[in-house]
Coordinates of C-alpha atoms in Angstrom, one line a residue:
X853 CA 24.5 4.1 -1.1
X854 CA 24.2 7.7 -0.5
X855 CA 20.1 9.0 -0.2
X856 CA 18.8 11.2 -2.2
X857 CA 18.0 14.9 -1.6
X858 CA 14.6 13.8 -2.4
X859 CA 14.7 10.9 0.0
X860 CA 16.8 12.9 2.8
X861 CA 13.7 15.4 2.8
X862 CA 11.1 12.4 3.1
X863 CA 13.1 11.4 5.7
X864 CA 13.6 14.4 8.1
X865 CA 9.6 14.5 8.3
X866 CA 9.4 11.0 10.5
X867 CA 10.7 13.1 13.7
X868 CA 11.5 10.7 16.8
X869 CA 11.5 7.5 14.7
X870 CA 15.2 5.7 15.8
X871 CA 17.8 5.3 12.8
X872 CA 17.0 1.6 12.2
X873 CA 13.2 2.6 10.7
X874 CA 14.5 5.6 8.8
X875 CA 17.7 3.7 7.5
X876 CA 14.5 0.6 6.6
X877 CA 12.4 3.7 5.1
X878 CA 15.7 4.3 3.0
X879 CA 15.9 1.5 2.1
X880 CA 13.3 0.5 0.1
X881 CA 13.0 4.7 -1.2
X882 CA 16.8 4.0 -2.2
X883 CA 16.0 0.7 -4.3
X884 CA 14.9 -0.2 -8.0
X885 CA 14.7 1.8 -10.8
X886 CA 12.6 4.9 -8.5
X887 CA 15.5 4.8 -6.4
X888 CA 15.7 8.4 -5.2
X889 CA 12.7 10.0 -6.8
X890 CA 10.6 9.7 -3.5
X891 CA 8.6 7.5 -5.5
X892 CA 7.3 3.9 -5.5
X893 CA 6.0 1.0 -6.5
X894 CA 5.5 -2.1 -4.5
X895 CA 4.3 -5.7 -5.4
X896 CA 1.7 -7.0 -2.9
X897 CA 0.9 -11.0 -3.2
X898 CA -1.6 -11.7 -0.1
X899 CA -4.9 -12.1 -2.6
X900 CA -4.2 -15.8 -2.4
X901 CA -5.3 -15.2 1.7
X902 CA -7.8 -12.7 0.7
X903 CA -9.6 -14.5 -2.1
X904 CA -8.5 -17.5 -2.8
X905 CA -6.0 -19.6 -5.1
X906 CA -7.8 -19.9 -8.1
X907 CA -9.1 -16.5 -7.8
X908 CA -6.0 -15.1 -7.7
X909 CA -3.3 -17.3 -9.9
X910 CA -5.8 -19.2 -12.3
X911 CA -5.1 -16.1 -14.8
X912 CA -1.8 -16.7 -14.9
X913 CA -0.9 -20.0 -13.3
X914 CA 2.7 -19.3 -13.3
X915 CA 1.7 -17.2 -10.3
X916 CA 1.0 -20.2 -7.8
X917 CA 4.6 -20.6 -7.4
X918 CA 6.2 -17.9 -4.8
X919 CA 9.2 -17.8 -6.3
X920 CA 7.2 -15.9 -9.6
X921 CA 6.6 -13.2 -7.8
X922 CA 10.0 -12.2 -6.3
X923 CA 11.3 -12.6 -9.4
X924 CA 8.6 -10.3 -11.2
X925 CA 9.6 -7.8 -8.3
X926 CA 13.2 -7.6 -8.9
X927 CA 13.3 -8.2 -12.1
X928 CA 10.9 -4.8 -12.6
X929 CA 12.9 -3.0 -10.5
X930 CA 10.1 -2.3 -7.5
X931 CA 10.9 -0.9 -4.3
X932 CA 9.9 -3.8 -2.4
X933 CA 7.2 -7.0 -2.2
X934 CA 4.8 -7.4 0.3
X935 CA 3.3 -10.9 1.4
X936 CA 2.0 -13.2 4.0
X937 CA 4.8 -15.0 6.0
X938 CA 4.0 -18.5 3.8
X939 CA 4.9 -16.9 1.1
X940 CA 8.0 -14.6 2.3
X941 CA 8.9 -18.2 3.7
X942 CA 8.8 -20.0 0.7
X943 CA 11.7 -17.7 -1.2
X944 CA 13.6 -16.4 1.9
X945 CA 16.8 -17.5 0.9
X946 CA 16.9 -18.1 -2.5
X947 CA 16.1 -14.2 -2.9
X948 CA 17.9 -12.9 -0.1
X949 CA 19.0 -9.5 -0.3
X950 CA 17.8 -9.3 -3.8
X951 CA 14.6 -6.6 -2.8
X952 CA 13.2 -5.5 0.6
X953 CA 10.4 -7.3 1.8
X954 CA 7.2 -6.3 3.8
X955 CA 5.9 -9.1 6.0
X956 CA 2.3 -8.7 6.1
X957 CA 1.2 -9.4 9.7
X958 CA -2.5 -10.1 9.2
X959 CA -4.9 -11.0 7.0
X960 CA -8.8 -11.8 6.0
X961 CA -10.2 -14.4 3.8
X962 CA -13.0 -14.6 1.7
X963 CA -14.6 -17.9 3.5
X964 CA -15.8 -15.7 6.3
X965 CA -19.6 -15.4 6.7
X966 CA -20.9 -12.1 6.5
X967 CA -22.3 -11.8 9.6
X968 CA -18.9 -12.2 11.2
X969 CA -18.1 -8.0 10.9
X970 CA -14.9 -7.1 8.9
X971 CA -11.9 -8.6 10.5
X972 CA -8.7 -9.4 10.1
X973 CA -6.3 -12.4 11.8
X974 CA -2.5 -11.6 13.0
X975 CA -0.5 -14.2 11.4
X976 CA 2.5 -13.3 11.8
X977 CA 5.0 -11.6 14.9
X978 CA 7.7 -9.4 14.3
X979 CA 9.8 -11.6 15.0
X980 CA 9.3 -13.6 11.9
X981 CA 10.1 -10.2 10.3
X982 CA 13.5 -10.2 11.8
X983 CA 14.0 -13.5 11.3
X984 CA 13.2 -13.1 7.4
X985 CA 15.1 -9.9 6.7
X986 CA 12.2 -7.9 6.1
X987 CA 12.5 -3.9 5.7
X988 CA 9.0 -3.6 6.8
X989 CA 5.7 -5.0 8.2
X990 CA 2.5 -4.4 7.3
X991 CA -1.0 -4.8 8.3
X992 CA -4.3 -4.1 7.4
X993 CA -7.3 -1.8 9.0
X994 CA -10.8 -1.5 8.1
X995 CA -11.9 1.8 9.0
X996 CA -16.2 1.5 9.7
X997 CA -16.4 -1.7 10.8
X998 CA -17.5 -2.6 13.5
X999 CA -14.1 -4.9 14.8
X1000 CA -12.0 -1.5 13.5
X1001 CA -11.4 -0.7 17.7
X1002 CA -9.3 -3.8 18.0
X1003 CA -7.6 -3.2 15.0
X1004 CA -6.1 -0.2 16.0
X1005 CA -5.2 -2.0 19.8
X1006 CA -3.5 -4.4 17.5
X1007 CA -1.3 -2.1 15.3
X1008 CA -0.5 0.5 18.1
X1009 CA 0.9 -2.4 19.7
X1010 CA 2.7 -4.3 16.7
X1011 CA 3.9 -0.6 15.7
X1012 CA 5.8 0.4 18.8
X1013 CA 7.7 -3.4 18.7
X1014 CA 8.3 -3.2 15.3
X1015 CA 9.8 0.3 15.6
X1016 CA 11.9 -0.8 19.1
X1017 CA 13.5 -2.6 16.5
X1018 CA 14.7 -0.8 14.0
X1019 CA 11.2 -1.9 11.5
X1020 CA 9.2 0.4 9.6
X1021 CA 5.1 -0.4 9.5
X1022 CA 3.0 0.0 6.4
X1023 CA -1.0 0.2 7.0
X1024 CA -3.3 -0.8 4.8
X1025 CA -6.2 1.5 5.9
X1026 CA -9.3 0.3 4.2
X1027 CA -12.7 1.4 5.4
X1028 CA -14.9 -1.0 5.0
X1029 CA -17.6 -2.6 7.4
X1030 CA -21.4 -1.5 9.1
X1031 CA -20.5 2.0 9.5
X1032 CA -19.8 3.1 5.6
X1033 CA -21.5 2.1 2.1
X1034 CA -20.5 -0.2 -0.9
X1035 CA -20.1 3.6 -2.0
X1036 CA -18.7 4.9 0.8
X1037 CA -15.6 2.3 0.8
X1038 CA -14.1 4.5 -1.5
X1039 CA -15.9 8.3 -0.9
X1040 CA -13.4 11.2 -1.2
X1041 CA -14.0 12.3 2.6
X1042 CA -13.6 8.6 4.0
X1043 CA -10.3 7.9 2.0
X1044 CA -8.9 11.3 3.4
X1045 CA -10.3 10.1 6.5
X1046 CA -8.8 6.6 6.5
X1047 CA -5.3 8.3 5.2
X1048 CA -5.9 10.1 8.7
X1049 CA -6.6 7.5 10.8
X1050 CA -2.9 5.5 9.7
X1051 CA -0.6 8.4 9.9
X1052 CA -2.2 9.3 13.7
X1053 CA -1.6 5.4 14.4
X1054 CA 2.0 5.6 13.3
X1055 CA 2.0 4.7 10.0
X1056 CA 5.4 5.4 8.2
X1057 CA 4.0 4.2 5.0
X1058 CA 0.3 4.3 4.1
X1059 CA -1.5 2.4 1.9
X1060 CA -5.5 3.6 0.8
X1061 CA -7.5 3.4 -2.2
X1062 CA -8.3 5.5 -4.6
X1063 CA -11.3 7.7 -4.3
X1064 CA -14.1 9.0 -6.0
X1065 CA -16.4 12.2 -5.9
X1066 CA -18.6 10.5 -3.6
X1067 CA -18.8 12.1 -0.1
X1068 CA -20.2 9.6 2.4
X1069 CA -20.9 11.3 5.5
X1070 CA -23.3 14.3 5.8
X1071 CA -21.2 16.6 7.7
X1072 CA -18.0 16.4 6.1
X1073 CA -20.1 17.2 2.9
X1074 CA -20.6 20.3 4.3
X1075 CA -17.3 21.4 5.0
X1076 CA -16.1 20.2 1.4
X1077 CA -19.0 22.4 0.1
X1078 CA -18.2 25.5 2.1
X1079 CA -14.3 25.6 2.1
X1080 CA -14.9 24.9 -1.6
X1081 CA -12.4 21.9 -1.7
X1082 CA -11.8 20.7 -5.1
X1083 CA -12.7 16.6 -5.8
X1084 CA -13.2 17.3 -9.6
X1085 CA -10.4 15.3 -10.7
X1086 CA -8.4 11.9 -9.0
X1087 CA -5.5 14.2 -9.3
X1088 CA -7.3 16.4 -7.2
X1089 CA -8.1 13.9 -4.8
X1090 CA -5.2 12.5 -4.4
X1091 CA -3.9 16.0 -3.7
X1092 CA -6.9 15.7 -0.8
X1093 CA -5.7 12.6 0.6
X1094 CA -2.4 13.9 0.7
X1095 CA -3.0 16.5 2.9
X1096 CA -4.8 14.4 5.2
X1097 CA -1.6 12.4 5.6
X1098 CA 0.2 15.2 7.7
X1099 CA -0.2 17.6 4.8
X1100 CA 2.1 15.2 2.9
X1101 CA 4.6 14.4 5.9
X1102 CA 3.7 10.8 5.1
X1103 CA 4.4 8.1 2.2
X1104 CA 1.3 7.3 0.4
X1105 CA 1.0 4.8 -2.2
X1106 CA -2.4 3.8 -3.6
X1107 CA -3.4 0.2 -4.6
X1108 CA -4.3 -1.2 -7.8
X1109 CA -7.2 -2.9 -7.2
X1110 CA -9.1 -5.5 -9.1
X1111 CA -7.1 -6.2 -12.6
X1112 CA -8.3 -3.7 -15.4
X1113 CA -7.3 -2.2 -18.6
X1114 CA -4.0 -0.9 -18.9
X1115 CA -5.0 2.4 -20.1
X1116 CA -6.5 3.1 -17.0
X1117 CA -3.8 1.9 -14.7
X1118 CA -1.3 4.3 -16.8
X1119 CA -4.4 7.0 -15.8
X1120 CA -4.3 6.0 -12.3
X1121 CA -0.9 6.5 -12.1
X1122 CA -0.5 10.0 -13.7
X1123 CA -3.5 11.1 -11.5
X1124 CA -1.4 10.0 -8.3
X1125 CA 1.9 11.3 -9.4
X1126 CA -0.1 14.8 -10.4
X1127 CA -1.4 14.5 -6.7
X1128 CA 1.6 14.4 -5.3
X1129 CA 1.5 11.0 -4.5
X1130 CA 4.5 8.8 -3.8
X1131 CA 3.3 6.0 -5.6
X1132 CA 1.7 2.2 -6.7
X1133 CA 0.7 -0.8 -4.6
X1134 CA 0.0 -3.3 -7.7
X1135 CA -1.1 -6.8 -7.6
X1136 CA -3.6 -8.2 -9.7
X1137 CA -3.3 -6.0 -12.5
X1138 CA 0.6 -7.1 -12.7
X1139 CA 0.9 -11.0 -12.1
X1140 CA -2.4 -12.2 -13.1
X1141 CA -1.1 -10.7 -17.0
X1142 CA 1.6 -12.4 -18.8
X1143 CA 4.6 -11.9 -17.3
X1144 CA 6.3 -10.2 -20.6
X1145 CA 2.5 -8.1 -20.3
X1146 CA 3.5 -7.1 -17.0
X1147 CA 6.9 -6.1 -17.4
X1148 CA 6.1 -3.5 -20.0
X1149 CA 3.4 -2.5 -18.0
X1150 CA 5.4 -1.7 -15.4
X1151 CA 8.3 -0.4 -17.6
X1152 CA 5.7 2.6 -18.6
X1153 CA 4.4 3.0 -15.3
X1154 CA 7.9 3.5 -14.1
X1155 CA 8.5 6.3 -17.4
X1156 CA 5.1 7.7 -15.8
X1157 CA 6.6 8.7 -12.2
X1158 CA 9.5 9.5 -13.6
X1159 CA 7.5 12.5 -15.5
X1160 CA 8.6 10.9 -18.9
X1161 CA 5.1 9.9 -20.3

């Protein structure tokens, strides 16, 4: 399949990456019904890790079965799904070849006490990658915690094996931890921060929440204020985090988070493509709805990066 001019210039930005992660990067940029827009949207399923089974599938219990959610993926025509190795296990082969998978490499759980600092376990190698067919790993940091030092350690090192064979990585780079608010999780100056963080640890697609008007730290306050940089609007913030990600020399897609109205995912999304954005990470707010819900959810969303709603 030949790449888009779109995709072709996303592309030529990852300088000294080796074919096999830009031919990966293709790959999934190349696949579903964004194929060649330089958009995206990708289904993540690790919230069973995260929170919990029932918290996660007890909304729509045809969720508890792995195989539901590969089949919601291709059957919406994503660029990819994203999941813990259990899962990617559990519908390897009936699915293979069907949609590029992300092997998420580590994860957190919500039976941790809180006095145990925001962490996350590796639990899985790239070799499982490989071994799975995956166009991608990914893995998780929590910018402001204090653990967030052996994070990185961890990535830089997964990174540069993943890319020695021919494998893109994705970071999740949520702050989160003793060094930043409930409020500051999700401040306009940490999430440009955060995006910051990933693309200087090698990050070839990264992954952040969207942010508010909230600016955290006292200092970067002070610089929005006096360059007059504009956080009126999520568009505009978006546009923010963008340039924080190499002035835009880097995929960023933003999640979903916790499942919502549908009004203002469509919101969400129109704010990110406006941004300048590449795209959607969305879980919750697709398979804990009916699946025929979710579908036409992410039939419009979809229409929406496509600039036709």
């Amino acid at each position: 399949m030949k790449a888009s001019r779109k995709v072709q210039q996303i592309l030529s930005n990852y300088e000294g990456e080796t074919p096999g992660v830009k031919g990966k990067l293709c790959q999934m940029l190349m696949h579903g019904r964004l194929k060649g827009t330089g958009k995206m949207i990708i289904l993540p399923v690790d919230q069973g890790f995260e929170h919990g089974p029932a918290r996660s599938f007890a909304p729509n219990p045809a969720g508890y079965d792995p195989h539901y959610h590969y089949q919601l993926a291709i059957d919406a025509g994503l660029n990819a799904y994203a999941a813990p190795l259990g899962m990617l296990e559990a519908g390897a082969d009936t699915f293979a070849g069907q949609i590029p998978t992300i092997l998420k490499a580590n994860s957190a759980n919500s039976l941790t006490s809180s006095t145990a600092g925001k962490d996350q376990a590796v639990t899985a190698t790239i070799e499982d990658a490989l071994r799975l067919g995956c166009s991608a790993i990914g893995f998780t940091i929590y910018p402001g915690s204090d653990a967030q030092i052996g994070m990185y350690e961890e990535i830089v090192e997964m990174r540069r094996e993943a890319a020695s064979v021919g494998l893109p990585t994705v970071i999740w780079s949520y702050p989160r931890g003793e060094a930043v608010s409930k409020d500051g999780e999700t401040a306009i100056d940490v999430a440009g921060y955060a995006a910051q963080i990933a693309a200087l640890l090698g990050a070839h697609v990264i992954k952040i929440k969207l942010s508010s008007d909230h600016l955290e730290v006292p200092e970067a306050r002070k610089v929005f204020e006096e360059q007059g940089i504009d956080i009126s609007t999520q568009a505009a913030r978006v546009k923010e985090c963008m340039r924080s990600a190499f002035d835009g020399r880097r995929i960023v897609i933003f999640s979903g988070g916790a499942k919502k109205g549908e009004d203002s995912i469509y919101e969400d999304a129109r704010a990110i493509r406006d941004g300048g954005g590449n795209g959607s990470i969305i879980g919750r707010n697709s398979f804990q709805r009916e699946r025929s819900d979710a579908m036409a959810m992410f039939d419009k969303l979809i229409a929406i990066y496509k600039g036709n709603e």
